[in-house]
Short mmCIF file of C-alpha atoms in Angstrom, two decimals:
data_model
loop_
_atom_site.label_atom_id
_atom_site.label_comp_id
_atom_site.label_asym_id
_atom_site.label_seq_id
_atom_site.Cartn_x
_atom_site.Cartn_y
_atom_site.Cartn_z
CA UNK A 1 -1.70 35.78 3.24
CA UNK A 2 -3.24 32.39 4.63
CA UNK A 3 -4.08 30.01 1.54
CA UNK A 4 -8.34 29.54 0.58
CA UNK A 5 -9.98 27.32 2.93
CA UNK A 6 -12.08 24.69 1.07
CA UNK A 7 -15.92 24.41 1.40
CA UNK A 8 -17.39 22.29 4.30
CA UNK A 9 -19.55 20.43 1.19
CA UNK A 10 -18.44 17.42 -0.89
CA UNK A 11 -15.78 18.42 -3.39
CA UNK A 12 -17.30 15.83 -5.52
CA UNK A 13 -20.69 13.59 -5.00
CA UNK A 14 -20.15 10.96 -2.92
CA UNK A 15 -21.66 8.09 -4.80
CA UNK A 16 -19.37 9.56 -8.08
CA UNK A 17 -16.34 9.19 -5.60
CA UNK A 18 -17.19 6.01 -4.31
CA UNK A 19 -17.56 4.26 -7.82
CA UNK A 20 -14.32 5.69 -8.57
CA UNK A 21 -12.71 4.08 -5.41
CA UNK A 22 -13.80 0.88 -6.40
CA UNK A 23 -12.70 0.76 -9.92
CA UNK A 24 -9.21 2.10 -8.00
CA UNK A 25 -9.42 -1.23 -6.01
CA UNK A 26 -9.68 -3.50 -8.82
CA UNK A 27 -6.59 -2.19 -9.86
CA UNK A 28 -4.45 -2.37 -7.02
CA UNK A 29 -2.33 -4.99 -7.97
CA UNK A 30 1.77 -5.34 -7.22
CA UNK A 31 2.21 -3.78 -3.35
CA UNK A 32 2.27 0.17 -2.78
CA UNK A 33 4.13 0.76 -6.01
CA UNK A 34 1.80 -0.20 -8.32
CA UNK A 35 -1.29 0.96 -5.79
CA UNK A 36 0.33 4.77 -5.88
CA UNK A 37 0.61 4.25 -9.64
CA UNK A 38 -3.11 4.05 -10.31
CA UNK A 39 -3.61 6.26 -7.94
CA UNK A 40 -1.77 8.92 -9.29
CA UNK A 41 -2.98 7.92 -12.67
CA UNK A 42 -6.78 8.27 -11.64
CA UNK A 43 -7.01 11.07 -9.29
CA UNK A 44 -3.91 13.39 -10.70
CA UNK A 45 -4.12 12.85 -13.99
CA UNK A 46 -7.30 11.58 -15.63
CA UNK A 47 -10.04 13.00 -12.93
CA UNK A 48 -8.18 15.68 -11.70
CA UNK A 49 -9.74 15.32 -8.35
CA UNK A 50 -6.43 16.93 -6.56
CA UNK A 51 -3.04 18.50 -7.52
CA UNK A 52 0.10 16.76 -7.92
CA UNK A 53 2.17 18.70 -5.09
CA UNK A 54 -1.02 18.15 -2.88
CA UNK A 55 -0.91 14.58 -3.76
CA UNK A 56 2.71 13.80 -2.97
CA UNK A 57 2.44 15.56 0.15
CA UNK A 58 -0.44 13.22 1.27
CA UNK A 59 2.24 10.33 0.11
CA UNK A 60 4.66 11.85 2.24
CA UNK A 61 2.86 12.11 5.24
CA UNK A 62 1.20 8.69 4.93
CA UNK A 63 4.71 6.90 4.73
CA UNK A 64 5.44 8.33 8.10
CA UNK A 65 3.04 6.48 9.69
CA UNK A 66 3.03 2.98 10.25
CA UNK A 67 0.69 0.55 7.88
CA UNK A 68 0.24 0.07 4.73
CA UNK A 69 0.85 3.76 2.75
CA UNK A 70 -1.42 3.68 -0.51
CA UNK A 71 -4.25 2.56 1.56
CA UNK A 72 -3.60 5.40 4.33
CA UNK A 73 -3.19 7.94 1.02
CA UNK A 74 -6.62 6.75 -0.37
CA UNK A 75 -8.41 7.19 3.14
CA UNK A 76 -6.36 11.19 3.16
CA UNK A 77 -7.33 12.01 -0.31
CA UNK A 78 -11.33 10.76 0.83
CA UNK A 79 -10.88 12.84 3.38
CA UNK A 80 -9.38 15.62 1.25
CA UNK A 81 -12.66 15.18 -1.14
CA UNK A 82 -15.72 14.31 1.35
CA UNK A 83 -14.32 14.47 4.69
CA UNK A 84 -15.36 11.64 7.38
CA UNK A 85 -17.96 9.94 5.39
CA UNK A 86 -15.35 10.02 2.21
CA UNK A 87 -11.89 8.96 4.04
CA UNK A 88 -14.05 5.60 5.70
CA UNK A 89 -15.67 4.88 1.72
CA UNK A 90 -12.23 5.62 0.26
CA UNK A 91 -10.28 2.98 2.93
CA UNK A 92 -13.11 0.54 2.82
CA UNK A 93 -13.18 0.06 -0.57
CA UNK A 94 -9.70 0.14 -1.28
CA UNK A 95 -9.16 -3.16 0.41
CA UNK A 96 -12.43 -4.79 0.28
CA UNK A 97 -11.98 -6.67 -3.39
CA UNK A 98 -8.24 -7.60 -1.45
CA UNK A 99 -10.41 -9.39 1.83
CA UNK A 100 -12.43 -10.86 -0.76
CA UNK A 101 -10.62 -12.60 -2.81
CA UNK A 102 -7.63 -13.81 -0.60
CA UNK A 103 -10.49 -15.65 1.88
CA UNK A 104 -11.47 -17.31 -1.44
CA UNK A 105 -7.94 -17.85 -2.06
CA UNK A 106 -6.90 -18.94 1.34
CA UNK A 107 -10.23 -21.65 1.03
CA UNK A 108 -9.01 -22.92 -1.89
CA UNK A 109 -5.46 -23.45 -0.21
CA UNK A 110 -6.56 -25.21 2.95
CA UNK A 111 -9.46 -27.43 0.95
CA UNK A 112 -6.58 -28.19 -1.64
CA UNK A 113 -3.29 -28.01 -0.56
CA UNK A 114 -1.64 -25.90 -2.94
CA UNK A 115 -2.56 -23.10 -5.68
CA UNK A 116 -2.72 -25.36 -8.68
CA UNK A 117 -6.11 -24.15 -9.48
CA UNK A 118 -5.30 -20.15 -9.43
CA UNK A 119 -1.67 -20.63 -11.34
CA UNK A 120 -2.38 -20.26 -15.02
CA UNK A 121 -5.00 -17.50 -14.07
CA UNK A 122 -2.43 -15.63 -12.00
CA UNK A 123 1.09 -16.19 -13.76
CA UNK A 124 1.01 -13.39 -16.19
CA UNK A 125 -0.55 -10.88 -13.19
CA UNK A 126 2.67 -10.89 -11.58
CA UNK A 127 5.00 -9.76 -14.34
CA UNK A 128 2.82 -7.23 -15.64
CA UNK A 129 3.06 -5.99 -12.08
CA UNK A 130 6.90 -5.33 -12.51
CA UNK A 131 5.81 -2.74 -15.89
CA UNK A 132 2.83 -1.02 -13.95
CA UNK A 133 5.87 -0.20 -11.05
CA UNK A 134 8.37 0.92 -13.57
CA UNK A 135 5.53 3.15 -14.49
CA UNK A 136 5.01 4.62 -10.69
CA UNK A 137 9.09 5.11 -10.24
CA UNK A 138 9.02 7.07 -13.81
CA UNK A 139 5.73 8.87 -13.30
CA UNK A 140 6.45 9.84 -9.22
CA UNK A 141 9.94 10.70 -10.15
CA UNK A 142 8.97 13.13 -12.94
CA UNK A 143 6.23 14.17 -10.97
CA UNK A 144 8.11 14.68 -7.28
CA UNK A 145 11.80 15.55 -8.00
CA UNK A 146 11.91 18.81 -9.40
CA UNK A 147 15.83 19.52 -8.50
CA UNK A 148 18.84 17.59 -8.98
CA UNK A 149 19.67 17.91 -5.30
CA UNK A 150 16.42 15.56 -5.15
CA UNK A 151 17.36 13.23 -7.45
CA UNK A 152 20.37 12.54 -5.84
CA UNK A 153 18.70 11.48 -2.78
CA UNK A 154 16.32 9.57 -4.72
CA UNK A 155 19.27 7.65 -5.79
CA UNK A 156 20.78 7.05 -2.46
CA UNK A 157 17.52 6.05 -1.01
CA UNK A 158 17.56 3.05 -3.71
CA UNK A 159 21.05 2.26 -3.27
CA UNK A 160 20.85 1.92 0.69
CA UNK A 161 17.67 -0.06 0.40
CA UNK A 162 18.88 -2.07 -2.25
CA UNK A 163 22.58 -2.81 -1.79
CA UNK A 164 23.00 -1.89 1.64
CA UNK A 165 19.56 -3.30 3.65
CA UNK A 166 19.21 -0.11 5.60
CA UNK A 167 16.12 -0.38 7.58
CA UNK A 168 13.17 1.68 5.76
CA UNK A 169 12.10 3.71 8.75
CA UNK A 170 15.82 4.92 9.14
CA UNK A 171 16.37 5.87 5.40
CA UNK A 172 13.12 7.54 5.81
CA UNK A 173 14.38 9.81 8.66
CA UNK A 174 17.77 10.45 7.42
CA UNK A 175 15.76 11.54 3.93
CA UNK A 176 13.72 13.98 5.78
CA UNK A 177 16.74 15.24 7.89
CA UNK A 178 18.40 16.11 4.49
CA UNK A 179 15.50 17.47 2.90
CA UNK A 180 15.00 19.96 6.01
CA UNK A 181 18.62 20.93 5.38
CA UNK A 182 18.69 21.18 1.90
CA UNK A 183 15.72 23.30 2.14
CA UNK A 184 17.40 25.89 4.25
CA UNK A 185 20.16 25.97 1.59
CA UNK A 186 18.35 25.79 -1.65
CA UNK A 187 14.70 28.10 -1.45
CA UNK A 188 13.60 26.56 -4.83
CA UNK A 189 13.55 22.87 -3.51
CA UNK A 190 10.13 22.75 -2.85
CA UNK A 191 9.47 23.98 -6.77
CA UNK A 192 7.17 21.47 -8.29
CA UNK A 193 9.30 20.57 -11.68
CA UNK A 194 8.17 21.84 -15.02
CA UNK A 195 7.17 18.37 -16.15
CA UNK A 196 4.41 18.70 -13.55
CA UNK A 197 3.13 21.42 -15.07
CA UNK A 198 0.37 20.82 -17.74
CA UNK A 199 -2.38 22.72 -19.65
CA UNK A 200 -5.31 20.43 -17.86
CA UNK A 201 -7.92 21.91 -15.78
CA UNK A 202 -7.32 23.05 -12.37
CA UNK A 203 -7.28 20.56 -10.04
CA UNK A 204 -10.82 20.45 -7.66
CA UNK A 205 -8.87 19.93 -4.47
CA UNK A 206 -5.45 22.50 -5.28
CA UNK A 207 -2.32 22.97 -4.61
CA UNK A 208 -2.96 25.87 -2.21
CA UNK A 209 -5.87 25.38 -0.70
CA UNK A 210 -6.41 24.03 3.04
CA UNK A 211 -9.25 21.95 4.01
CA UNK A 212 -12.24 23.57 6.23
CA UNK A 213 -11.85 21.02 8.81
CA UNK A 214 -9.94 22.72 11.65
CA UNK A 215 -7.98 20.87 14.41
CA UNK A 216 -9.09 21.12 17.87
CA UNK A 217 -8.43 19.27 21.09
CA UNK A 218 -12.67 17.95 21.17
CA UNK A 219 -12.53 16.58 17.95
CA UNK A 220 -9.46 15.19 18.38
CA UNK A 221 -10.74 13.26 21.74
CA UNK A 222 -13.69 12.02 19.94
CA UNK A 223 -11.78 10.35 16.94
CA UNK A 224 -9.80 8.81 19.43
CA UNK A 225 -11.71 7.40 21.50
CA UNK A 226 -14.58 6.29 18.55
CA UNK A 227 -11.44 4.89 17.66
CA UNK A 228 -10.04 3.03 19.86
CA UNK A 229 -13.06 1.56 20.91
CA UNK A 230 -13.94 0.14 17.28
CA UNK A 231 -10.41 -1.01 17.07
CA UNK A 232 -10.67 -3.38 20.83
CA UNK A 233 -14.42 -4.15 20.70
CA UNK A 234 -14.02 -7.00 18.45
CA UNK A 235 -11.00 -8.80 20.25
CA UNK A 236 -12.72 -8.14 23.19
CA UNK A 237 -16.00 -9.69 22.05
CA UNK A 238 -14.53 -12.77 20.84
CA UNK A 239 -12.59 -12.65 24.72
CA UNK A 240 -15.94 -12.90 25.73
CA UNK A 241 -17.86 -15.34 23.17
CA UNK A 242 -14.22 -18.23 23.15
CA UNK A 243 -12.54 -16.85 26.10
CA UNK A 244 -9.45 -15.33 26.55
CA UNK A 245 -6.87 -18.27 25.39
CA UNK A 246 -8.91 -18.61 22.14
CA UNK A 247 -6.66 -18.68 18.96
CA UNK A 248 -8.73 -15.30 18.31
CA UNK A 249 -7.72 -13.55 20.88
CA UNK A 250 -4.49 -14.57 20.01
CA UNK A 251 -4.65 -13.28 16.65
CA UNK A 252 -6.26 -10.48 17.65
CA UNK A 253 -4.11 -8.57 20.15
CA UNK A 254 -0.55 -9.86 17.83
CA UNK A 255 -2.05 -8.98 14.65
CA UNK A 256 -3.38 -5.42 16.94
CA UNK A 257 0.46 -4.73 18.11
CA UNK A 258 1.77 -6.03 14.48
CA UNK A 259 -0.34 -3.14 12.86
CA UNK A 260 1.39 -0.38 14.80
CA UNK A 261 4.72 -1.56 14.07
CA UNK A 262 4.90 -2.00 10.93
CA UNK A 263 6.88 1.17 9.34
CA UNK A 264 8.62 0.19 6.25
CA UNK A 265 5.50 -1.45 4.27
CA UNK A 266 4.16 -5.11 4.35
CA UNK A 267 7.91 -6.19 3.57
CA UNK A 268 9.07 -5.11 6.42
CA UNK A 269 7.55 -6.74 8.99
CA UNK A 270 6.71 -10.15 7.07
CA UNK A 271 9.87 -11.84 8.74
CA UNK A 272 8.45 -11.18 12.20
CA UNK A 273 4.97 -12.29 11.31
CA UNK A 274 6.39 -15.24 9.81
CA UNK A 275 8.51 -16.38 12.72
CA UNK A 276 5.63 -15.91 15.38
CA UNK A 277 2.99 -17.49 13.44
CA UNK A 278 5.82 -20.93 12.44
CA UNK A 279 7.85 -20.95 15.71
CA UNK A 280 5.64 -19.20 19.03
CA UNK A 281 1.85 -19.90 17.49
CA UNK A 282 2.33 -22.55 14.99
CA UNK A 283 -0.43 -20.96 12.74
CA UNK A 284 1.74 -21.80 9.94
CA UNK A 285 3.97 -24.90 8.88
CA UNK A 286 7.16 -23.63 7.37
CA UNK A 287 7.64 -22.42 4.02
CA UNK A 288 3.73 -21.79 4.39
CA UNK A 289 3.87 -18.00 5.00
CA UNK A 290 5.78 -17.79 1.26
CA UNK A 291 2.72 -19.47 -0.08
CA UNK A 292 0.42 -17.27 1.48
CA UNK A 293 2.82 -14.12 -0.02
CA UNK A 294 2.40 -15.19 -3.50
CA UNK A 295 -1.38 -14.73 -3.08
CA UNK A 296 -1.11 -11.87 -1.89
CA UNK A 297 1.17 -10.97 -4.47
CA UNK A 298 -1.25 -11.95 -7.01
CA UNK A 299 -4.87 -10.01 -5.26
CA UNK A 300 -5.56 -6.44 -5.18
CA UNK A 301 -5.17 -4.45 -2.39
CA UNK A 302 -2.15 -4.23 0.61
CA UNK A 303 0.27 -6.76 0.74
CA UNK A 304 -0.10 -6.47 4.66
CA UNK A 305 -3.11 -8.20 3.85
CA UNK A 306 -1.22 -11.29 3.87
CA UNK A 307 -2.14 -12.21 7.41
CA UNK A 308 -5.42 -12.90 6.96
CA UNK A 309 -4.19 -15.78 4.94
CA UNK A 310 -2.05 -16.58 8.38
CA UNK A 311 -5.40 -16.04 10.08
CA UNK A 312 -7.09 -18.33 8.18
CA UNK A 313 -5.04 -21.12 8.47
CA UNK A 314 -4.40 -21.03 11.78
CA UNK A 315 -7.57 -20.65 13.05
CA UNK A 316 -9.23 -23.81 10.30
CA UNK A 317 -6.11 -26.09 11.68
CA UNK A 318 -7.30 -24.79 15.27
CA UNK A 319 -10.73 -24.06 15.47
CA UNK A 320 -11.71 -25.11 19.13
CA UNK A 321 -15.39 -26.19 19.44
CA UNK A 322 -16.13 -24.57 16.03
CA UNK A 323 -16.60 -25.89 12.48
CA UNK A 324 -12.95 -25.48 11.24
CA UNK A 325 -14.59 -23.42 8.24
CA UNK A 326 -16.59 -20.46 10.55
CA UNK A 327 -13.16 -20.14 13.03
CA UNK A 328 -11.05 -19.57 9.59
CA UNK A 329 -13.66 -16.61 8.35
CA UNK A 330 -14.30 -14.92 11.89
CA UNK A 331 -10.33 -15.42 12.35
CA UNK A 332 -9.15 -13.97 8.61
CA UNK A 333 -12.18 -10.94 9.19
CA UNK A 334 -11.11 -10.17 12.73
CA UNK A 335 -7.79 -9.99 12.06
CA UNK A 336 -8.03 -8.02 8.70
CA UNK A 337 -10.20 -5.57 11.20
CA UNK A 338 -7.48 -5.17 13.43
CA UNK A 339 -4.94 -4.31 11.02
CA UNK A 340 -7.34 -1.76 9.10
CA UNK A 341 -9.03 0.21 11.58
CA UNK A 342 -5.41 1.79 13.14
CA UNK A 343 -5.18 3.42 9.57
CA UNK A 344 -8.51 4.77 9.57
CA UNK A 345 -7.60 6.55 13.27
CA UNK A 346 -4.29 7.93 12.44
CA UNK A 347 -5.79 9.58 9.15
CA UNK A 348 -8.58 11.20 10.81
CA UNK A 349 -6.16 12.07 13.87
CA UNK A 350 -3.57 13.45 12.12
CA UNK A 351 -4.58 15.20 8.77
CA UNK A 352 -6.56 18.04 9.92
CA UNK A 353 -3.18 19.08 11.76
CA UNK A 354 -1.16 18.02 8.97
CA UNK A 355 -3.05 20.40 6.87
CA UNK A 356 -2.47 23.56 8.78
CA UNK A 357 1.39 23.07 8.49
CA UNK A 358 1.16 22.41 4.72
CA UNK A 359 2.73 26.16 4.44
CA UNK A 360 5.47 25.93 6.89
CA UNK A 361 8.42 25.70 4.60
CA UNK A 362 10.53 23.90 6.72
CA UNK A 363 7.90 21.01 6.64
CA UNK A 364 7.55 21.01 3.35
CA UNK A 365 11.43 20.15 2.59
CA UNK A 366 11.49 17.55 5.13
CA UNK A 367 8.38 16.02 3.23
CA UNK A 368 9.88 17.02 -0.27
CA UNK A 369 13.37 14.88 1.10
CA UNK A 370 10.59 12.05 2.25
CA UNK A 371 9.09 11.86 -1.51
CA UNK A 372 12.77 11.97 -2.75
CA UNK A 373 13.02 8.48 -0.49
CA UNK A 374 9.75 7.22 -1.64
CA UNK A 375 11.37 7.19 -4.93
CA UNK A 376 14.00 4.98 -4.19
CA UNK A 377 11.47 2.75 -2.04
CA UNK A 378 9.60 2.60 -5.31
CA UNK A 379 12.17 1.54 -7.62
CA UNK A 380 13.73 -1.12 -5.05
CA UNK A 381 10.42 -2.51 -4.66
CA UNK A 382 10.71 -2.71 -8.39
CA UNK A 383 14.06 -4.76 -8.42
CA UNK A 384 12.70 -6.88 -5.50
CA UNK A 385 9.44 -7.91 -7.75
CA UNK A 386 11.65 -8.79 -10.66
CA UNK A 387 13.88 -10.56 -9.49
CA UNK A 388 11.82 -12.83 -7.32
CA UNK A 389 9.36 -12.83 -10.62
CA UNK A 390 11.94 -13.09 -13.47
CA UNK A 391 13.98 -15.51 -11.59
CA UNK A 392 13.37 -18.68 -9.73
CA UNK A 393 16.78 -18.88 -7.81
CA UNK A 394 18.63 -15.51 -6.47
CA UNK A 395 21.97 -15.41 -4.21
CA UNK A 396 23.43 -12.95 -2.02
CA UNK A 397 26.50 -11.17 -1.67
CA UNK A 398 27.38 -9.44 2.00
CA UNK A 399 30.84 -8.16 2.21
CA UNK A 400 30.95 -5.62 5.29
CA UNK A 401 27.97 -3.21 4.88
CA UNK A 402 27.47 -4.75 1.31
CA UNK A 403 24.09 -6.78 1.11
CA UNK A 404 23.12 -7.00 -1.89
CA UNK A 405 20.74 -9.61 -3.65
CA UNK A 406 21.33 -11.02 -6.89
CA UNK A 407 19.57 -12.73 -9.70
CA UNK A 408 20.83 -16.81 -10.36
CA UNK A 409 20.93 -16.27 -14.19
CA UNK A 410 20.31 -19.59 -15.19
CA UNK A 411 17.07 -19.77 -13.60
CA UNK A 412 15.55 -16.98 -15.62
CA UNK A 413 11.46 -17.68 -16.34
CA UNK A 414 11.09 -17.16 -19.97
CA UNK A 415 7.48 -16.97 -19.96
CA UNK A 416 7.71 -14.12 -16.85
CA UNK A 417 10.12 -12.33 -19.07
CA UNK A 418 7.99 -12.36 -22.50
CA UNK A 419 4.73 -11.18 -19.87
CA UNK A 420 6.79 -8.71 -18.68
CA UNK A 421 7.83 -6.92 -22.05
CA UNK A 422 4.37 -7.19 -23.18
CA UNK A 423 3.52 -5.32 -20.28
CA UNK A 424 6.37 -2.30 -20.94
CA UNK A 425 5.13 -1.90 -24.55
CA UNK A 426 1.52 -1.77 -23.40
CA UNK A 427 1.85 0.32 -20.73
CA UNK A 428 5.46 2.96 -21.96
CA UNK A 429 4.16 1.98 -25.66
CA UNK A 430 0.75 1.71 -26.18
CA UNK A 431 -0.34 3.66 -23.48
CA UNK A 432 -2.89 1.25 -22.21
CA UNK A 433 -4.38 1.43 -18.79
CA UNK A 434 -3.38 -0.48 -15.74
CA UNK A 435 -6.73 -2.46 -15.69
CA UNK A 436 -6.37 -3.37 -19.19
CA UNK A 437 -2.77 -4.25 -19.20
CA UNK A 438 -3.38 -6.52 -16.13
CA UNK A 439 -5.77 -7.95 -18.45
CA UNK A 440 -4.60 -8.57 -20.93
CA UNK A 441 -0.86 -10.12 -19.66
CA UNK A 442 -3.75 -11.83 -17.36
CA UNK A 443 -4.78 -13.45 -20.25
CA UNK A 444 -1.02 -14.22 -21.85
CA UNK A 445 -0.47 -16.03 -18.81
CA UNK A 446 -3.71 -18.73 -18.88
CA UNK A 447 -2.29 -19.29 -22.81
CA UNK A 448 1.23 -19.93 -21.42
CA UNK A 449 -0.06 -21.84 -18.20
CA UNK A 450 -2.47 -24.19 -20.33
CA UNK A 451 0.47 -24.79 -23.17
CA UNK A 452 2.73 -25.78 -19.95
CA UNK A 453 0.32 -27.80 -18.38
CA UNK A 454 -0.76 -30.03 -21.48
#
């Protein structure tokens, strides 16, 4: 029998959703892995706005598309709870503290020349970061892998990310060609694990249950084209306000054809940004784009949000008839527009189809092999945070397929290291929240920063 369809009405109150979004994007510190963390925290456990299988299949999906994956999973799950109007307050907010305080961030770097002024506030964010991931690779894992089968490609996910530098989008693939054949072996694969189970309310948005909005070719149309149009009308209006060799039309159409490419996460596409903005643009000086990372690293929000920061630069260094200070806002905003509004289209596109095969089996092991994968992406995301937090200096080894990064022991941070245990007991120990925990290792690192400093 066909699963319940879901009311056409708001699951929850809009303005209760949208105050929960926003206390989500305060908290969306340390890339995807920590962003899925809270989100999972929030909306699985705490709120129980929608089930756990319904939540990782969401994740699934969203890593198949290209963009940033915890933003794309908080504009399905807005969706999921108050269709259109839900999805755009869900992806709005989830990256508008982000916009806001890297243009802040980026000001400070262009009006001072380095980050002096944010360090001691920001140096115990990023090792708490590494304890709120190790959260999301135990909590997903528990939560997503309920047979050994999946474990196992958990593992090898990890290990060919990690060790081997297999390109995401193909260990993605391969994980959802296994999955598809393990499912035809093994009927049970799909089982949610007995860890997920709990004695919690139902879930308002279940396991079972499809959502009302049906697919058709019309609405489809219409979200495309409302879609397209917001997504060129800007680049074309600054065509038409600078003319077409302005730096923002520049920035427009390569940050445009940057935000369709970019399977893998922020990560991978960073060295491609990098060496058009340095070498073809020269947005950036070298060695600038790593700067720009670590604020990133260190504001809420998508890491892919790092070129606005390129944005901004570039267009304050070149800002044509302008004052250097409006190109570098209408730059960082039209750019951060660009990159957005493709996430927005491919949610709205896609889900209402996506839903309707929910139930076809061999779907849902393909996905089920994808969320093994998103495991390992997790946990070597993990690894890559600590040792470019822990450690100042790392090598590599590359012997045949072998590539394999390594920490440089001797240049171990002390102070990272002490943040980042105080973090694990907080968080495995104490059982604090993300917010708080951020706080308060937010607070361990101005103490350390000001003894350093004096």
């Amino acid at each position: 029998m066909p699963a319940p369809e879901e009311s056409t009405r708001d699951v929850i109150p809009l303005r209760v959703a949208a105050r929960a979004w926003f206390a989500i994007s305060l908290q969306t510190f340390g890339g995807p892995a920590g962003q899925i963390a809270v989100m999972q925290r929030t909306l699985v456990e705490e709120k129980r706005w929608i089930g756990q299988q319904r939540f990782l299949f969401a994740l699934s999906y969203c890593t198949l598309l290209p963009g940033p994956e915890a933003q794309q999973l908080a504009t399905y799950v807005g969706w999921l709870l108050n269709g259109v109007r839900g999805a755009l307050v869900a992806g709005i907010l989830f990256v508008l503290p982000g916009v806001v305080a890297l243009l802040v961030l980026s000001g400070v770097y262009v009006a001072f020349g380095d980050t002096t002024l944010v360090e001691s506030l920001f140096l115990g964010l990023a090792p708490a970061v590494i304890a709120i991931v190790l959260q999301a690779v135990v909590r997903v894992g528990r939560k997503g892998l309920g047979h050994p089968a999946l474990v196992a490609l958990a593992v090898a996910s990890f290990v060919a990310l990690a060790g081997f530098g297999v390109p995401f989008p193909v260990v993605v693939l391969a994980a959802a060609v296994v999955g598809w054949a393990l499912g035809r072996r093994i009927p049970t694969l799909t089982r949610a694990p007995r860890a997920a189970a709990d004695d919690g309310p139902p879930p308002l948005v279940s396991d079972d249950a499809l959502h009302s909005e049906r697919p058709s070719g019309r609405r489809a149309a219409l979200v495309l084209v409302i879609g397209l149009v917001a997504w060129s009308a800007p680049v074309a209006l600054a065509a038409l306000l600078f003319g077409r060799t302005s730096i923002f039309v520049d920035q427009g159409v390569f940050f445009s054809g940057a935000a369709v490419v970019t399977f893998g996460g922020a990560y991978a596409v960073l060295a491609y940004v990098a060496q058009q903005a340095v070498e073809v643009y020269h947005w950036l000086a070298p060695g600038e784009m790593v700067r720009g990372l670590a604020l990133a690293e260190t504001t809420p929000g998508p890491l892919i949000m790092v070129v606005q920061f390129v944005a901004f630069v570039g267009a304050y260094r070149a800002p044509g008839d302008l004052d250097p200070w409006v190109a570098a806002v209408i730059a960082a905003l039209l750019t951060t527009w660009v990159t957005f509004v493709p996430c927005f289209l491919f949610i709205l596109l896609g889900a209402p189809y996506v839903e309707r095969l929910r139930g076809n089996r061999d779907l849902a092991a393909a996905l089920a092999g994808i969320t093994a994968a998103v495991v390992g992406v997790i946990a070597s995301l993990a690894v890559f945070f600590a040792l470019h937090t822990l450690f100042d200096e790392t090598g590599r080894v590359t012997t045949g397929p072998l590539d394999l990064e390594h920490p440089v022991l001797a240049s171990l941070d002390p102070a990272a290291l002490a943040i980042t245990a105080l973090g694990c007991v907080l968080i495995f120990w104490r059982g604090w929240s993300v917010l708080r925990t951020l706080g308060a290792c937010a607070l361990a690192g101005i103490v350390v920063g000001l003894a350093l400093s004096a």
